[in-house]
């Protein structure tokens, strides 16, 4: 396993990927993308961030998020997003 070192950058811009379990193509299911949008909007209400870009594929997504000054925990937002999407 690779041991990444990540600098804590407050208000930084972050690129990351989220992958579905076992790379199941669930993001291609009708309604899944609108559900992802709803969950993302709720996440943004709780923890502000700006979506600079997103690429949505059937089994994963790539995103570039810019966090406001004073925040550096993009992984909390990404984890919450996956959890809430999965619950729905």
PDB file of N, CA, C and O in Angstrom, residues 32-65:
ATOM      1  N   UNK A  32     -29.895   7.734 -10.427  1.00  0.00           N
ATOM      2  CA  UNK A  32     -28.725   7.751  -9.545  1.00  0.00           C
ATOM      3  C   UNK A  32     -27.997   9.089  -9.593  1.00  0.00           C
ATOM      4  O   UNK A  32     -27.544   9.597  -8.567  1.00  0.00           O
ATOM      5  N   UNK A  33     -27.917   9.680 -10.767  1.00  0.00           N
ATOM      6  CA  UNK A  33     -27.201  10.957 -10.888  1.00  0.00           C
ATOM      7  C   UNK A  33     -27.962  12.085 -10.207  1.00  0.00           C
ATOM      8  O   UNK A  33     -27.370  12.949  -9.580  1.00  0.00           O
ATOM      9  N   UNK A  34     -29.287  12.066 -10.290  1.00  0.00           N
ATOM     10  CA  UNK A  34     -30.055  13.102  -9.588  1.00  0.00           C
ATOM     11  C   UNK A  34     -29.968  12.898  -8.082  1.00  0.00           C
ATOM     12  O   UNK A  34     -29.911  13.864  -7.321  1.00  0.00           O
ATOM     13  N   UNK A  35     -29.924  11.640  -7.632  1.00  0.00           N
ATOM     14  CA  UNK A  35     -29.737  11.370  -6.205  1.00  0.00           C
ATOM     15  C   UNK A  35     -28.369  11.872  -5.749  1.00  0.00           C
ATOM     16  O   UNK A  35     -28.250  12.504  -4.689  1.00  0.00           O
ATOM     17  N   UNK A  36     -27.356  11.624  -6.551  1.00  0.00           N
ATOM     18  CA  UNK A  36     -26.017  12.108  -6.217  1.00  0.00           C
ATOM     19  C   UNK A  36     -26.008  13.627  -6.125  1.00  0.00           C
ATOM     20  O   UNK A  36     -25.383  14.199  -5.226  1.00  0.00           O
ATOM     21  N   UNK A  37     -26.719  14.290  -7.013  1.00  0.00           N
ATOM     22  CA  UNK A  37     -26.812  15.752  -6.972  1.00  0.00           C
ATOM     23  C   UNK A  37     -27.466  16.213  -5.674  1.00  0.00           C
ATOM     24  O   UNK A  37     -26.974  17.132  -5.017  1.00  0.00           O
ATOM     25  N   UNK A  38     -28.565  15.583  -5.278  1.00  0.00           N
ATOM     26  CA  UNK A  38     -29.255  15.955  -4.039  1.00  0.00           C
ATOM     27  C   UNK A  38     -28.352  15.765  -2.826  1.00  0.00           C
ATOM     28  O   UNK A  38     -28.286  16.634  -1.951  1.00  0.00           O
ATOM     29  N   UNK A  39     -27.665  14.646  -2.778  1.00  0.00           N
ATOM     30  CA  UNK A  39     -26.772  14.362  -1.645  1.00  0.00           C
ATOM     31  C   UNK A  39     -25.611  15.367  -1.633  1.00  0.00           C
ATOM     32  O   UNK A  39     -25.204  15.851  -0.572  1.00  0.00           O
ATOM     33  N   UNK A  40     -25.101  15.708  -2.805  1.00  0.00           N
ATOM     34  CA  UNK A  40     -24.010  16.680  -2.889  1.00  0.00           C
ATOM     35  C   UNK A  40     -24.464  18.055  -2.402  1.00  0.00           C
ATOM     36  O   UNK A  40     -23.740  18.735  -1.666  1.00  0.00           O
ATOM     37  N   UNK A  41     -25.652  18.471  -2.788  1.00  0.00           N
ATOM     38  CA  UNK A  41     -26.170  19.764  -2.327  1.00  0.00           C
ATOM     39  C   UNK A  41     -26.329  19.785  -0.806  1.00  0.00           C
ATOM     40  O   UNK A  41     -26.011  20.785  -0.154  1.00  0.00           O
ATOM     41  N   UNK A  42     -26.800  18.688  -0.234  1.00  0.00           N
ATOM     42  CA  UNK A  42     -26.929  18.606   1.230  1.00  0.00           C
ATOM     43  C   UNK A  42     -25.562  18.660   1.896  1.00  0.00           C
ATOM     44  O   UNK A  42     -25.377  19.330   2.909  1.00  0.00           O
ATOM     45  N   UNK A  43     -24.593  17.983   1.314  1.00  0.00           N
ATOM     46  CA  UNK A  43     -23.227  18.010   1.847  1.00  0.00           C
ATOM     47  C   UNK A  43     -22.689  19.437   1.832  1.00  0.00           C
ATOM     48  O   UNK A  43     -22.082  19.890   2.808  1.00  0.00           O
ATOM     49  N   UNK A  44     -22.936  20.158   0.736  1.00  0.00           N
ATOM     50  CA  UNK A  44     -22.457  21.542   0.623  1.00  0.00           C
ATOM     51  C   UNK A  44     -23.138  22.460   1.640  1.00  0.00           C
ATOM     52  O   UNK A  44     -22.543  23.446   2.079  1.00  0.00           O
ATOM     53  N   UNK A  45     -24.377  22.150   2.010  1.00  0.00           N
ATOM     54  CA  UNK A  45     -25.047  22.955   3.036  1.00  0.00           C
ATOM     55  C   UNK A  45     -24.394  22.747   4.400  1.00  0.00           C
ATOM     56  O   UNK A  45     -24.276  23.681   5.184  1.00  0.00           O
ATOM     57  N   UNK A  46     -23.963  21.527   4.669  1.00  0.00           N
ATOM     58  CA  UNK A  46     -23.339  21.219   5.965  1.00  0.00           C
ATOM     59  C   UNK A  46     -21.882  21.674   6.043  1.00  0.00           C
ATOM     60  O   UNK A  46     -21.455  22.187   7.069  1.00  0.00           O
ATOM     61  N   UNK A  47     -21.141  21.406   4.982  1.00  0.00           N
ATOM     62  CA  UNK A  47     -19.713  21.751   4.930  1.00  0.00           C
ATOM     63  C   UNK A  47     -19.454  22.443   3.605  1.00  0.00           C
ATOM     64  O   UNK A  47     -19.360  21.785   2.566  1.00  0.00           O
ATOM     65  N   UNK A  48     -19.314  23.756   3.594  1.00  0.00           N
ATOM     66  CA  UNK A  48     -19.190  24.497   2.336  1.00  0.00           C
ATOM     67  C   UNK A  48     -17.989  24.056   1.499  1.00  0.00           C
ATOM     68  O   UNK A  48     -16.931  23.725   2.038  1.00  0.00           O
ATOM     69  N   UNK A  49     -18.182  24.030   0.211  1.00  0.00           N
ATOM     70  CA  UNK A  49     -17.108  23.845  -0.761  1.00  0.00           C
ATOM     71  C   UNK A  49     -17.652  24.228  -2.125  1.00  0.00           C
ATOM     72  O   UNK A  49     -18.856  24.274  -2.345  1.00  0.00           O
ATOM     73  N   UNK A  50     -16.738  24.522  -3.031  1.00  0.00           N
ATOM     74  CA  UNK A  50     -17.121  24.874  -4.403  1.00  0.00           C
ATOM     75  C   UNK A  50     -16.661  23.755  -5.321  1.00  0.00           C
ATOM     76  O   UNK A  50     -15.509  23.329  -5.259  1.00  0.00           O
ATOM     77  N   UNK A  51     -17.560  23.269  -6.169  1.00  0.00           N
ATOM     78  CA  UNK A  51     -17.196  22.235  -7.134  1.00  0.00           C
ATOM     79  C   UNK A  51     -16.617  22.922  -8.369  1.00  0.00           C
ATOM     80  O   UNK A  51     -17.344  23.542  -9.136  1.00  0.00           O
ATOM     81  N   UNK A  52     -15.320  22.816  -8.543  1.00  0.00           N
ATOM     82  CA  UNK A  52     -14.662  23.387  -9.718  1.00  0.00           C
ATOM     83  C   UNK A  52     -14.947  22.539 -10.946  1.00  0.00           C
ATOM     84  O   UNK A  52     -15.132  23.072 -12.035  1.00  0.00           O
ATOM     85  N   UNK A  53     -14.954  21.207 -10.761  1.00  0.00           N
ATOM     86  CA  UNK A  53     -15.196  20.291 -11.877  1.00  0.00           C
ATOM     87  C   UNK A  53     -15.593  18.934 -11.332  1.00  0.00           C
ATOM     88  O   UNK A  53     -15.229  18.567 -10.215  1.00  0.00           O
ATOM     89  N   UNK A  54     -16.354  18.195 -12.132  1.00  0.00           N
ATOM     90  CA  UNK A  54     -16.697  16.816 -11.802  1.00  0.00           C
ATOM     91  C   UNK A  54     -16.863  16.044 -13.107  1.00  0.00           C
ATOM     92  O   UNK A  54     -17.401  16.575 -14.083  1.00  0.00           O
ATOM     93  N   UNK A  55     -16.338  14.827 -13.125  1.00  0.00           N
ATOM     94  CA  UNK A  55     -16.506  13.919 -14.251  1.00  0.00           C
ATOM     95  C   UNK A  55     -17.165  12.672 -13.693  1.00  0.00           C
ATOM     96  O   UNK A  55     -16.631  12.025 -12.796  1.00  0.00           O
ATOM     97  N   UNK A  56     -18.338  12.365 -14.201  1.00  0.00           N
ATOM     98  CA  UNK A  56     -19.127  11.259 -13.685  1.00  0.00           C
ATOM     99  C   UNK A  56     -19.107  10.109 -14.686  1.00  0.00           C
ATOM    100  O   UNK A  56     -19.473  10.279 -15.851  1.00  0.00           O
ATOM    101  N   UNK A  57     -18.660   8.951 -14.226  1.00  0.00           N
ATOM    102  CA  UNK A  57     -18.601   7.740 -15.036  1.00  0.00           C
ATOM    103  C   UNK A  57     -19.549   6.716 -14.409  1.00  0.00           C
ATOM    104  O   UNK A  57     -20.035   6.930 -13.298  1.00  0.00           O
ATOM    105  N   UNK A  58     -19.852   5.604 -15.077  1.00  0.00           N
ATOM    106  CA  UNK A  58     -20.792   4.634 -14.514  1.00  0.00           C
ATOM    107  C   UNK A  58     -20.370   4.050 -13.163  1.00  0.00           C
ATOM    108  O   UNK A  58     -21.218   3.739 -12.330  1.00  0.00           O
ATOM    109  N   UNK A  59     -19.052   3.925 -12.920  1.00  0.00           N
ATOM    110  CA  UNK A  59     -18.601   3.278 -11.684  1.00  0.00           C
ATOM    111  C   UNK A  59     -17.694   4.148 -10.806  1.00  0.00           C
ATOM    112  O   UNK A  59     -17.173   3.681  -9.800  1.00  0.00           O
ATOM    113  N   UNK A  60     -17.499   5.396 -11.172  1.00  0.00           N
ATOM    114  CA  UNK A  60     -16.671   6.277 -10.349  1.00  0.00           C
ATOM    115  C   UNK A  60     -16.877   7.728 -10.775  1.00  0.00           C
ATOM    116  O   UNK A  60     -17.520   8.000 -11.792  1.00  0.00           O
ATOM    117  N   UNK A  61     -16.325   8.616  -9.967  1.00  0.00           N
ATOM    118  CA  UNK A  61     -16.323  10.026 -10.346  1.00  0.00           C
ATOM    119  C   UNK A  61     -14.991  10.638  -9.969  1.00  0.00           C
ATOM    120  O   UNK A  61     -14.303  10.159  -9.080  1.00  0.00           O
ATOM    121  N   UNK A  62     -14.621  11.659 -10.710  1.00  0.00           N
ATOM    122  CA  UNK A  62     -13.444  12.475 -10.419  1.00  0.00           C
ATOM    123  C   UNK A  62     -13.976  13.863 -10.094  1.00  0.00           C
ATOM    124  O   UNK A  62     -14.903  14.346 -10.756  1.00  0.00           O
ATOM    125  N   UNK A  63     -13.385  14.496  -9.107  1.00  0.00           N
ATOM    126  CA  UNK A  63     -13.871  15.820  -8.728  1.00  0.00           C
ATOM    127  C   UNK A  63     -12.711  16.727  -8.340  1.00  0.00           C
ATOM    128  O   UNK A  63     -11.667  16.266  -7.872  1.00  0.00           O
ATOM    129  N   UNK A  64     -12.929  18.011  -8.547  1.00  0.00           N
ATOM    130  CA  UNK A  64     -12.018  19.046  -8.073  1.00  0.00           C
ATOM    131  C   UNK A  64     -12.867  19.971  -7.210  1.00  0.00           C
ATOM    132  O   UNK A  64     -13.820  20.586  -7.698  1.00  0.00           O
ATOM    133  N   UNK A  65     -12.565  19.994  -5.926  1.00  0.00           N
ATOM    134  CA  UNK A  65     -13.296  20.829  -4.972  1.00  0.00           C
ATOM    135  C   UNK A  65     -12.370  21.891  -4.410  1.00  0.00           C
ATOM    136  O   UNK A  65     -11.208  21.630  -4.123  1.00  0.00           O
TER     137      UNK A  65
END
